[in-house]
PDB file of C-alpha atoms in Angstrom:
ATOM      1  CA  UNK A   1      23.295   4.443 -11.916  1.00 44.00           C
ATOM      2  CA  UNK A   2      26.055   2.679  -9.778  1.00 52.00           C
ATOM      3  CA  UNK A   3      28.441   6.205  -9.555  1.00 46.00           C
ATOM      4  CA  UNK A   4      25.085   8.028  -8.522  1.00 52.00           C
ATOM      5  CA  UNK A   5      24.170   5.221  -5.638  1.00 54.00           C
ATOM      6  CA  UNK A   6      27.645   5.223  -4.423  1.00 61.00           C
ATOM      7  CA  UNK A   7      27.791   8.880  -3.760  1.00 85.00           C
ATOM      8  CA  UNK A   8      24.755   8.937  -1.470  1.00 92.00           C
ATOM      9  CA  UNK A   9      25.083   8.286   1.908  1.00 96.00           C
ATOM     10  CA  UNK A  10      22.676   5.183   3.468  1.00 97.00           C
ATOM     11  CA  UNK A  11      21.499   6.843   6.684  1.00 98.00           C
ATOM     12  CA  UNK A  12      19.053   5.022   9.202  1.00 98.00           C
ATOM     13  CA  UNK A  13      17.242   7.027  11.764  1.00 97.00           C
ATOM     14  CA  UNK A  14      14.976   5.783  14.726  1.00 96.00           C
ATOM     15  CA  UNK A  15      13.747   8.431  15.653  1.00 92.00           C
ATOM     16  CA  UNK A  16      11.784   7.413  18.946  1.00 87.00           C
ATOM     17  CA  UNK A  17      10.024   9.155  21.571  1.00 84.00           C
ATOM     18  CA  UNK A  18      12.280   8.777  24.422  1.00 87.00           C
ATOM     19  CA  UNK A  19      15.770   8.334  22.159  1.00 93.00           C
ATOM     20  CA  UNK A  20      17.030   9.019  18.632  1.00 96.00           C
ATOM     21  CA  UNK A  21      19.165   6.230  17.310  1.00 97.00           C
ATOM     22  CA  UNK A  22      21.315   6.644  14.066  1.00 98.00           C
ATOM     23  CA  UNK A  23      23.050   3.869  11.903  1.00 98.00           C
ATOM     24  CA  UNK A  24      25.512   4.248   8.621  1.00 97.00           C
ATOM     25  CA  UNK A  25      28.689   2.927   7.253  1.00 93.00           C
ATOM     26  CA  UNK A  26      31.192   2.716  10.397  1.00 83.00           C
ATOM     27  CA  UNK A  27      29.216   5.135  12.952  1.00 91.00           C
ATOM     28  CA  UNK A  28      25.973   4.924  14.897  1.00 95.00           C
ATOM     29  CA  UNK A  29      24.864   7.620  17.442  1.00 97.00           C
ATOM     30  CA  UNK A  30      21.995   8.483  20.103  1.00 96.00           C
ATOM     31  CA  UNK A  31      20.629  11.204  22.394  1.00 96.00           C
ATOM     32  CA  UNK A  32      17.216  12.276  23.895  1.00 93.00           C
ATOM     33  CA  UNK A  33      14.351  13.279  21.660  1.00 93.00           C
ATOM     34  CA  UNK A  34      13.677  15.861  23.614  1.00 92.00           C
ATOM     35  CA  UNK A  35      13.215  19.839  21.878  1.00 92.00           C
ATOM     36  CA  UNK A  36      12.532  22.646  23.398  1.00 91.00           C
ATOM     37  CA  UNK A  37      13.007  26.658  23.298  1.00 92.00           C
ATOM     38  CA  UNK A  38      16.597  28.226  23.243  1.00 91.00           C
ATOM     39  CA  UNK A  39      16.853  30.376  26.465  1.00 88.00           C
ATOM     40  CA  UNK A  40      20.466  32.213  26.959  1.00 87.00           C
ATOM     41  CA  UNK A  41      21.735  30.838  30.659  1.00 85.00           C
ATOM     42  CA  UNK A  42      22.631  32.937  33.109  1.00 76.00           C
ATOM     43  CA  UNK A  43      25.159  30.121  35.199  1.00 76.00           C
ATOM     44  CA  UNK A  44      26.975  28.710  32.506  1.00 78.00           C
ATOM     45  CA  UNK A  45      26.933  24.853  31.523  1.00 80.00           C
ATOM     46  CA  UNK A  46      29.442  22.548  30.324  1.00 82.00           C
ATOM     47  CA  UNK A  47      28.044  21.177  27.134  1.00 84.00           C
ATOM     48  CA  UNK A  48      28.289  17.530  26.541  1.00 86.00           C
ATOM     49  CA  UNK A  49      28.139  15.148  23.171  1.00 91.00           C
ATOM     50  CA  UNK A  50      24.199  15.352  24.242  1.00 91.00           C
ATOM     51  CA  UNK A  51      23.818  18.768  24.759  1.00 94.00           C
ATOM     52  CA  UNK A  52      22.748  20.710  21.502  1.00 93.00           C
ATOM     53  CA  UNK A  53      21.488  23.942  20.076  1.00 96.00           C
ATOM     54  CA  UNK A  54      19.796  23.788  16.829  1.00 97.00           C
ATOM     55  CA  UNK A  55      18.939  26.560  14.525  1.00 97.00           C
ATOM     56  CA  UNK A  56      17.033  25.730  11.746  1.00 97.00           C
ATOM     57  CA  UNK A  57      14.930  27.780   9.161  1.00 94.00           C
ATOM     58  CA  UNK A  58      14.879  30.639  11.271  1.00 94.00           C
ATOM     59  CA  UNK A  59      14.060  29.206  14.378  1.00 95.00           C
ATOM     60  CA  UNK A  60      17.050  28.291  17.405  1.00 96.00           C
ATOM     61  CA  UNK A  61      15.833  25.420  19.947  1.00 95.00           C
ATOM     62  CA  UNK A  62      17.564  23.213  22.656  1.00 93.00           C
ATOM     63  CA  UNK A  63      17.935  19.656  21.373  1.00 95.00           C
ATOM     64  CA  UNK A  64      18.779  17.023  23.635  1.00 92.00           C
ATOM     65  CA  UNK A  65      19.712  16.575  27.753  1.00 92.00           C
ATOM     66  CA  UNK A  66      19.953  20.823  27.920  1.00 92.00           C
ATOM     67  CA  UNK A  67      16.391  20.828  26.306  1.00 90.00           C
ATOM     68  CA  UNK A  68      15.171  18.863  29.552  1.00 89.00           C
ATOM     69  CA  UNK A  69      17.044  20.428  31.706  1.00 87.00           C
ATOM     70  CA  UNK A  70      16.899  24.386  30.732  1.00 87.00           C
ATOM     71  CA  UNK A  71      13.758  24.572  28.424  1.00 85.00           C
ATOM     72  CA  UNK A  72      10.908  25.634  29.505  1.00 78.00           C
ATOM     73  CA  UNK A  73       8.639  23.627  26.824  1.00 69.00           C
ATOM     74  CA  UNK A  74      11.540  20.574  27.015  1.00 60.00           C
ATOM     75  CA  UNK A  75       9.607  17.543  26.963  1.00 60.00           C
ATOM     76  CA  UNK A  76       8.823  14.566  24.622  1.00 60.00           C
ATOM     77  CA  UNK A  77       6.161  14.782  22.609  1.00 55.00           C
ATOM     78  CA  UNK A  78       3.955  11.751  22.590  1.00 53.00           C
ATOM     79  CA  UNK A  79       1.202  12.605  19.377  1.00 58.00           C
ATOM     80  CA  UNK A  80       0.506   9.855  17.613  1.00 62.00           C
ATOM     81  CA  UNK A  81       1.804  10.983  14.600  1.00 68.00           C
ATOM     82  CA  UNK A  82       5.599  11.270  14.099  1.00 73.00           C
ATOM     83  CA  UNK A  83       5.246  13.294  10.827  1.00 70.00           C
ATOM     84  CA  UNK A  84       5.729  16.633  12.470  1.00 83.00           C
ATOM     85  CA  UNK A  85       8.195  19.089  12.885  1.00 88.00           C
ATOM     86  CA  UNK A  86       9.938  17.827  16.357  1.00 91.00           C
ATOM     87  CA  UNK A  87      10.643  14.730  13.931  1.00 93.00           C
ATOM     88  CA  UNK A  88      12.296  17.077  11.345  1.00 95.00           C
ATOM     89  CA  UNK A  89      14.735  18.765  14.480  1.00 95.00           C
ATOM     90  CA  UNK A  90      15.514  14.901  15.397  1.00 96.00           C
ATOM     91  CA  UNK A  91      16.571  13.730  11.571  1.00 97.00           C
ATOM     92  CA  UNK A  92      18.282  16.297  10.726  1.00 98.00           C
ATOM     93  CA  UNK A  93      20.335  16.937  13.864  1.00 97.00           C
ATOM     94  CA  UNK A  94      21.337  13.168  13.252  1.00 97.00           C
ATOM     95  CA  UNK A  95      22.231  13.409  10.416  1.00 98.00           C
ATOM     96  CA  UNK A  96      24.405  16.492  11.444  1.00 98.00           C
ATOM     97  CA  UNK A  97      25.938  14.360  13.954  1.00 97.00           C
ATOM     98  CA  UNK A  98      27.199  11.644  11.556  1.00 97.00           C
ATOM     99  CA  UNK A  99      27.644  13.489   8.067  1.00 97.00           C
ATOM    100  CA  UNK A 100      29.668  15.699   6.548  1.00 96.00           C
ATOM    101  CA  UNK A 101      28.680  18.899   4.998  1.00 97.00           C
ATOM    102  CA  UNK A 102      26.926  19.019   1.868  1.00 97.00           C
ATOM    103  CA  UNK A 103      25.878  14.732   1.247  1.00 97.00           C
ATOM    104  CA  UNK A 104      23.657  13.600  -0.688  1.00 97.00           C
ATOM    105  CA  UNK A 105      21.295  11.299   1.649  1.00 98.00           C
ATOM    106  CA  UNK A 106      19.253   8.068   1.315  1.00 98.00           C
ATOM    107  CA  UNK A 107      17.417   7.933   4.095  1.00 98.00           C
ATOM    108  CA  UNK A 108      15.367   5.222   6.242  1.00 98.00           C
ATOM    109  CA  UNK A 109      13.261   5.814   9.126  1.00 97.00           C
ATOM    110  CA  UNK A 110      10.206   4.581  10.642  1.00 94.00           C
ATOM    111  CA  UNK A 111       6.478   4.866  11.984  1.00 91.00           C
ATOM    112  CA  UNK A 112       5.080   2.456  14.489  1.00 90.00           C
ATOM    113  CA  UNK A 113       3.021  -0.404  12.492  1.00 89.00           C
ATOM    114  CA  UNK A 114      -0.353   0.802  12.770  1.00 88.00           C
ATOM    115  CA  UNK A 115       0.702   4.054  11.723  1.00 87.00           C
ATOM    116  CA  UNK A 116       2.744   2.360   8.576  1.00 90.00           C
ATOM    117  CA  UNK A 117       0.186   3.842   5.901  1.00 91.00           C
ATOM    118  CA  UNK A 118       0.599   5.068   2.903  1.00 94.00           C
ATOM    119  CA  UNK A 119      -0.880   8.514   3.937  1.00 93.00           C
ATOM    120  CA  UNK A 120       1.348   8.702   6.818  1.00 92.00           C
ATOM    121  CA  UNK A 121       4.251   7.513   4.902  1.00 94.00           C
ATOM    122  CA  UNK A 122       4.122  10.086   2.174  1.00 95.00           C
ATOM    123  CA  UNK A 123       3.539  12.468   4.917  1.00 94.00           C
ATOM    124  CA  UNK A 124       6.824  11.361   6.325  1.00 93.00           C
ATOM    125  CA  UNK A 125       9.045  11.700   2.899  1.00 96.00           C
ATOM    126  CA  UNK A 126       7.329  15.054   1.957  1.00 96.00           C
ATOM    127  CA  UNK A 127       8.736  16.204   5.256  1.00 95.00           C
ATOM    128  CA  UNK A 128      12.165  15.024   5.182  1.00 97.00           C
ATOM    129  CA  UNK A 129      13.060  15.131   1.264  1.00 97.00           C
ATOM    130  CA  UNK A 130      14.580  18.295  -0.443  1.00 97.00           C
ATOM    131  CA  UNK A 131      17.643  20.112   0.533  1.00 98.00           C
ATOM    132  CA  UNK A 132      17.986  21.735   4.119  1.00 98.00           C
ATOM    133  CA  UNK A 133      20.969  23.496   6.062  1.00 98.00           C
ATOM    134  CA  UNK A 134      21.026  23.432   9.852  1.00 98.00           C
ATOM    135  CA  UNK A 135      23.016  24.725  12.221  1.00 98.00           C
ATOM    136  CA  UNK A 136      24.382  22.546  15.345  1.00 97.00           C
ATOM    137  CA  UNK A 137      26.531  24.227  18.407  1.00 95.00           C
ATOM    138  CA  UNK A 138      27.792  26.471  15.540  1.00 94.00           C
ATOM    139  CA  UNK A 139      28.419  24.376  12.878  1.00 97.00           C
ATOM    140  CA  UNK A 140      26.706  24.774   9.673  1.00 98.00           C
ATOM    141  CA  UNK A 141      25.734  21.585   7.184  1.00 98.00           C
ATOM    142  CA  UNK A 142      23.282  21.502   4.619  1.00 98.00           C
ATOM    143  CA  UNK A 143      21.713  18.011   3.276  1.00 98.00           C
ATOM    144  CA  UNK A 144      20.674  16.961   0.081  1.00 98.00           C
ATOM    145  CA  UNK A 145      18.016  14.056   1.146  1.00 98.00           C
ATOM    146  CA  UNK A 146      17.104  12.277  -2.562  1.00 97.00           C
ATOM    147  CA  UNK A 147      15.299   9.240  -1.204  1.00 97.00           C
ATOM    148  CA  UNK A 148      13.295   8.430   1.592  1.00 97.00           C
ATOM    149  CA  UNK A 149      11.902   4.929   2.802  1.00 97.00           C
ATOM    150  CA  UNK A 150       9.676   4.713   5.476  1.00 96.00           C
ATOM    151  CA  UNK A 151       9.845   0.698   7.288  1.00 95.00           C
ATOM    152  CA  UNK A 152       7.235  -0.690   9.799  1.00 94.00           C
ATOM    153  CA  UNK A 153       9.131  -0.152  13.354  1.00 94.00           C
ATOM    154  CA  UNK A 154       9.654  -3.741  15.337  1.00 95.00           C
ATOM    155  CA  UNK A 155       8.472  -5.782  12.031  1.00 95.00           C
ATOM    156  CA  UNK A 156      11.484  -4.360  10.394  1.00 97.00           C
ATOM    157  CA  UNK A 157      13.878  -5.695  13.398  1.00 97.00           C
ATOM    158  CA  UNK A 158      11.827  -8.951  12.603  1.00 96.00           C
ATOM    159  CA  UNK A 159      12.879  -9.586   9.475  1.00 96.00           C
ATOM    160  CA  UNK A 160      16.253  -8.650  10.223  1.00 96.00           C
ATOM    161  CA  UNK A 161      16.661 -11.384  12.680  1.00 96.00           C
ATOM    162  CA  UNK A 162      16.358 -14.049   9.918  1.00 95.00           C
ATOM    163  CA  UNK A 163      15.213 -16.065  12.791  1.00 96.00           C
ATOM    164  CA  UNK A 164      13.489 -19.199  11.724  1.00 96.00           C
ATOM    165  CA  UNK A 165       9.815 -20.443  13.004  1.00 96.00           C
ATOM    166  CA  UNK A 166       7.302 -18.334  14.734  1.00 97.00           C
ATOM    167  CA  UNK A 167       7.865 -16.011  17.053  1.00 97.00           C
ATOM    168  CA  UNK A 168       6.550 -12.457  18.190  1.00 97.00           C
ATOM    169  CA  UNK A 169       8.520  -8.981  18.174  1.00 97.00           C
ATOM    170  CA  UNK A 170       7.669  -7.087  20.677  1.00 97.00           C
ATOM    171  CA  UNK A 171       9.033  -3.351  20.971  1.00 95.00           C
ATOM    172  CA  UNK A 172       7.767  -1.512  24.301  1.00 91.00           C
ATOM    173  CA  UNK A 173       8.645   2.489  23.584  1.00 85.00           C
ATOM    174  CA  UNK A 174       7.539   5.580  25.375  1.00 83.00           C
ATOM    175  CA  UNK A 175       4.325   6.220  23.427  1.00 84.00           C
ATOM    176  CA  UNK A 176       3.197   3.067  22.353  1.00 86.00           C
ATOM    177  CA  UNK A 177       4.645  -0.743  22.301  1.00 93.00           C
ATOM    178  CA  UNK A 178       4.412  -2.711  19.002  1.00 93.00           C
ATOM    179  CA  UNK A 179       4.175  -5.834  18.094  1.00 96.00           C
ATOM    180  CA  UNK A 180       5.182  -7.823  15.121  1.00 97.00           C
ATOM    181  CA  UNK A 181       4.404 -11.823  14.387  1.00 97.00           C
ATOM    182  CA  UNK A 182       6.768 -13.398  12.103  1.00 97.00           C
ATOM    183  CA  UNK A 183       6.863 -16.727  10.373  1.00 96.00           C
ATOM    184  CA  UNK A 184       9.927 -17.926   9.376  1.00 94.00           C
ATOM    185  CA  UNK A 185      11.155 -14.948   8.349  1.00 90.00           C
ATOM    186  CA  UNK A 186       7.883 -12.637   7.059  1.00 93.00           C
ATOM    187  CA  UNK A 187       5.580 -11.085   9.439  1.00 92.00           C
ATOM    188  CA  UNK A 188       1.617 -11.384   9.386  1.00 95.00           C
ATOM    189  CA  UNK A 189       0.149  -8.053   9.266  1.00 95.00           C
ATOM    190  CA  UNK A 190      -3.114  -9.821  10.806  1.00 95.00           C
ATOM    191  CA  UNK A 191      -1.410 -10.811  14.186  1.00 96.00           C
ATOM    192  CA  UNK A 192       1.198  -7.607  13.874  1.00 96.00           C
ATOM    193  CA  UNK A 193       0.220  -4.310  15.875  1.00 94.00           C
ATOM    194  CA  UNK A 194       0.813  -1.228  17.867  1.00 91.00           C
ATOM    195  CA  UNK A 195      -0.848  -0.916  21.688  1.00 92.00           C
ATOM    196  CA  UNK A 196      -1.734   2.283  22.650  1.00 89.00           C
ATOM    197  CA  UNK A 197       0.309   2.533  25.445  1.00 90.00           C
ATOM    198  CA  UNK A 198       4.039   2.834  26.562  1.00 88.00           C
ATOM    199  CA  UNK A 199       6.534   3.057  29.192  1.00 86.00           C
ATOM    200  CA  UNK A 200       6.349   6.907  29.703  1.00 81.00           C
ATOM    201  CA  UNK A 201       2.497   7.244  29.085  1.00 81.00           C
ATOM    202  CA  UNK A 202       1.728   4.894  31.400  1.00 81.00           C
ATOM    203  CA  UNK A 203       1.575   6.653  35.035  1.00 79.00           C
ATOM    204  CA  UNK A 204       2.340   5.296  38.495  1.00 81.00           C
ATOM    205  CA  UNK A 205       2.758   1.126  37.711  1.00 88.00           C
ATOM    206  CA  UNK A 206       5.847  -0.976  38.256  1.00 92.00           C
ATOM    207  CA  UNK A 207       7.922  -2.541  35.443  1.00 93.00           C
ATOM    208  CA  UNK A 208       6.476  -6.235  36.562  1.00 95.00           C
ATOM    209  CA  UNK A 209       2.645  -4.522  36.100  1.00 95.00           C
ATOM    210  CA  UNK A 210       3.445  -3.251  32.768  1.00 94.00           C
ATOM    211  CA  UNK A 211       4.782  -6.623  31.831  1.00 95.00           C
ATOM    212  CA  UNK A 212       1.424  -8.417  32.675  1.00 95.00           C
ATOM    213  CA  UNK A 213      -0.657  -5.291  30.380  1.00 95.00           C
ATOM    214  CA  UNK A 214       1.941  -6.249  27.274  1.00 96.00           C
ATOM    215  CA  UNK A 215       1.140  -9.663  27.961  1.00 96.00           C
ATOM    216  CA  UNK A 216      -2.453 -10.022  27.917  1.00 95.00           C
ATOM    217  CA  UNK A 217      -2.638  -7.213  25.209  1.00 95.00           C
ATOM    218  CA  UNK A 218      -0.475  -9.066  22.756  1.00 96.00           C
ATOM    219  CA  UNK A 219      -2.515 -12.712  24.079  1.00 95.00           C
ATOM    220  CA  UNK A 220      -5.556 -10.700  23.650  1.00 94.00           C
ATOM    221  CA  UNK A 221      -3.951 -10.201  19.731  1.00 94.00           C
ATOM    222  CA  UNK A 222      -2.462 -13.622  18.597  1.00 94.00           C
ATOM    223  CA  UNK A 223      -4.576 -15.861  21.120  1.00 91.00           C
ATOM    224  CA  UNK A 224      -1.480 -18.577  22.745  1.00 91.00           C
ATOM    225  CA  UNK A 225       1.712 -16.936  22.616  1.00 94.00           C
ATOM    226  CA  UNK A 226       4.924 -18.183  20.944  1.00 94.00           C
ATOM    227  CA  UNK A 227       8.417 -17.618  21.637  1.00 96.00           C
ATOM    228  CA  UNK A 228       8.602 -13.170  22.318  1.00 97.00           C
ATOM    229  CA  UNK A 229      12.063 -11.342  21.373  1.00 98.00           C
ATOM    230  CA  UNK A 230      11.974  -8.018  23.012  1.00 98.00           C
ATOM    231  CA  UNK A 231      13.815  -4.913  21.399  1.00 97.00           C
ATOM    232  CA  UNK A 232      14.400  -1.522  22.782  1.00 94.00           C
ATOM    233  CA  UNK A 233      15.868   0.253  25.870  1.00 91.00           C
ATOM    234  CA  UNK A 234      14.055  -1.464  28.572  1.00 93.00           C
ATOM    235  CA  UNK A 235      14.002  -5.099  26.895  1.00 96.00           C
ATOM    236  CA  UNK A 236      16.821  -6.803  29.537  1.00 96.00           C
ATOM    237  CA  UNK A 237      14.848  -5.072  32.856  1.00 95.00           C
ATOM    238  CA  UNK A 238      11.549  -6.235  30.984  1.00 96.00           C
ATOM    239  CA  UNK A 239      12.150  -9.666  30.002  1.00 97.00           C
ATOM    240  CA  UNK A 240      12.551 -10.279  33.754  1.00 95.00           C
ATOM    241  CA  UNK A 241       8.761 -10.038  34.119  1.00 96.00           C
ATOM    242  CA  UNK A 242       7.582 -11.129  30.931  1.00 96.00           C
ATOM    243  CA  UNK A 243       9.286 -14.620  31.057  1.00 95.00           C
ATOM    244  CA  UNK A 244       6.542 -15.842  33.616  1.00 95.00           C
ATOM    245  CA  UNK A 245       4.273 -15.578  30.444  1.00 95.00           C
ATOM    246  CA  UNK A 246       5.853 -16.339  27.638  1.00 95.00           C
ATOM    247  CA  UNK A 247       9.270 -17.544  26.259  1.00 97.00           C
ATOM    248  CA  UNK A 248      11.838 -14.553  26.343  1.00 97.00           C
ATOM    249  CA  UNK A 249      14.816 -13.509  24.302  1.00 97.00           C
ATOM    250  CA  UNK A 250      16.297 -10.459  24.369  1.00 97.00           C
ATOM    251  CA  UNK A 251      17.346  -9.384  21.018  1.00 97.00           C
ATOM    252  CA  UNK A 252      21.119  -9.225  21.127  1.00 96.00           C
ATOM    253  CA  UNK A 253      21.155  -5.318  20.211  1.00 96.00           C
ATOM    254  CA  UNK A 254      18.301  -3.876  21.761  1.00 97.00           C
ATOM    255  CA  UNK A 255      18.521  -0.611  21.680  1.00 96.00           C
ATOM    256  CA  UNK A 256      19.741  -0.501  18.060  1.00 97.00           C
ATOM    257  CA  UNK A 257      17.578  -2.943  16.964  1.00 97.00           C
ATOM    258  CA  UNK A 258      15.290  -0.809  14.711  1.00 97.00           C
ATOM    259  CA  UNK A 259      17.828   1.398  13.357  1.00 97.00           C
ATOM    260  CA  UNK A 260      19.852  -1.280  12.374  1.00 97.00           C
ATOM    261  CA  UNK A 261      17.482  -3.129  10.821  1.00 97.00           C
ATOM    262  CA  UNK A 262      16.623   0.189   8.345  1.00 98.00           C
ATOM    263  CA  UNK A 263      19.836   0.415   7.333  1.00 98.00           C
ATOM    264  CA  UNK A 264      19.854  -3.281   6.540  1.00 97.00           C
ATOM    265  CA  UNK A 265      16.757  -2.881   4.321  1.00 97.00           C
ATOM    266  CA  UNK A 266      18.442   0.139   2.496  1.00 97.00           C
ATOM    267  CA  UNK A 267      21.211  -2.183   1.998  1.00 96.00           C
ATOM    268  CA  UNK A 268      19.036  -4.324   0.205  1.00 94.00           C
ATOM    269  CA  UNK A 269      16.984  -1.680  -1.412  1.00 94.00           C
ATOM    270  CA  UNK A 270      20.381   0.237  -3.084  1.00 92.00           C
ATOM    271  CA  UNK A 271      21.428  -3.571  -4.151  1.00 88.00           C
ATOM    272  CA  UNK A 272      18.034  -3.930  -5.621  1.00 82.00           C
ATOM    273  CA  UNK A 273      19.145  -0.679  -7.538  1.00 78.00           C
ATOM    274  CA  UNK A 274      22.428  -1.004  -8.536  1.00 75.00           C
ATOM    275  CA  UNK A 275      21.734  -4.759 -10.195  1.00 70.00           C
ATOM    276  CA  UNK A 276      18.720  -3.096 -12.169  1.00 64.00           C
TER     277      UNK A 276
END
């Protein structure tokens, strides 16, 4: 059991609406989540590190900054459900990015907490597990992915803080913004939740606006508010506004906050293993 766990590679993926944020031993990575159709361009483009074309199982797509930029269909794509094939593109090109050819993969990702189910979670690990080759800018990998765990986004980071005493998680994305309460150390699913809103679904309302919606949704939620960390690309302009309501930390890696915490609970999870 120990030679088999040590020659799989412990890859987290966060694969959000706006970004895609990757975590394993000694790398992490991000670009856009936004996929759209391969064109060929007529005035020719320098490609950058975020710039990517993707062929996989017969089909060639933009991935990244070119997507938004060239694609006609480039966008983000804000269904509720992240167990889809856009989802797929996003894993595998990460993995791409950070693996070499022909690994063996355990794999963590998440779903936002009121999509953590166990329907939507076996939906997830039927669509990522098995064996797939992709093609990025040229290159061709294939991936062996053996185990898939799917964690609650923003309660995940929670946990991971190992921060003692109450205090609330709050995770404002493109699509939605989640929110997780934890008690010294373990989160209560009855004051833990996902609003159904976000930063990019949300049309024509200033940063300070949103701030008052997250605040008197998550009041609304857990009644007086305790101490809030945010997480996520916008937590630093955020807090800004949100401190007239609440407490405010800023979680000390933001952005990487929810992939980092995966790959911290398949740490745990492959000890669990390799002491059994």
């Amino acid at each position: 059991m120990r030679r088999e766990i040590e020659l799989v590679h412990l890859v987290a993926v966060d694969a959000g609406r706006s970004g895609t944020k990757v975590v394993t031993d000694g790398a992490r990575d991000y670009f856009p989540s936004v996929l759209g159709e391969y064109r060929e361009l007529r005035l020719e483009r320098r490609m950058s590190r975020t710039d990517m074309i993707v062929e996989y199982s017969g089909q060639r797509y933009y991935v990244g900054d070119v997507a938004r930029d060239e694609s006609v269909s480039g966008a983000q794509l804000m269904v509720r459900t992240k167990a889809h094939n856009d989802t797929k593109i996003f894993v595998l090109t990460a993995l791409h990015r950070v693996l070499p050819d022909n690994a063996y993969v355990f794999l963590v990702t998440g779903e936002p907490i009121d999509n953590h189910t166990a329907g939507e979670k076996l939906r997830m690990k039927q669509l990522l597990l098995g064996d797939h080759t992709i093609r990025v800018n040229g290159e061709l990998k294939t991936f062996h992915v053996v185990r898939v765990e799917v964690a609650a986004e923003c309660a995940t980071a929670g946990w991971a803080l190992r921060r003692p005493g109450r205090f609330h998680v709050v995770d404002a994305g493109s699509r939605t913004v989640n929110f997780a309460t934890m008690d010294n150390g373990r989160w209560i699913d009855r004051l833990s939740g996902s609003m159904d809103f976000g930063l990019e679904t949300v049309q024509n309302i200033s940063l300070s606006m949103f701030a008052r919606m997250v605040a008197a949704e998550l009041s609304k939620h857990v009644g007086t508010l305790a101490p809030v960390v945010l997480i996520g690309g916008k937590a630093a302009p955020l807090a800004e506004y949100l401190e007239q309501y609440a407490e405010v930390d800023v979680h000390p890696d933001p952005l990487y906050a929810n992939a980092t915490a995966f790959y911290q609970l398949g740490v745990k999870a492959l000890e669990t293993a390799t002491a059994q």
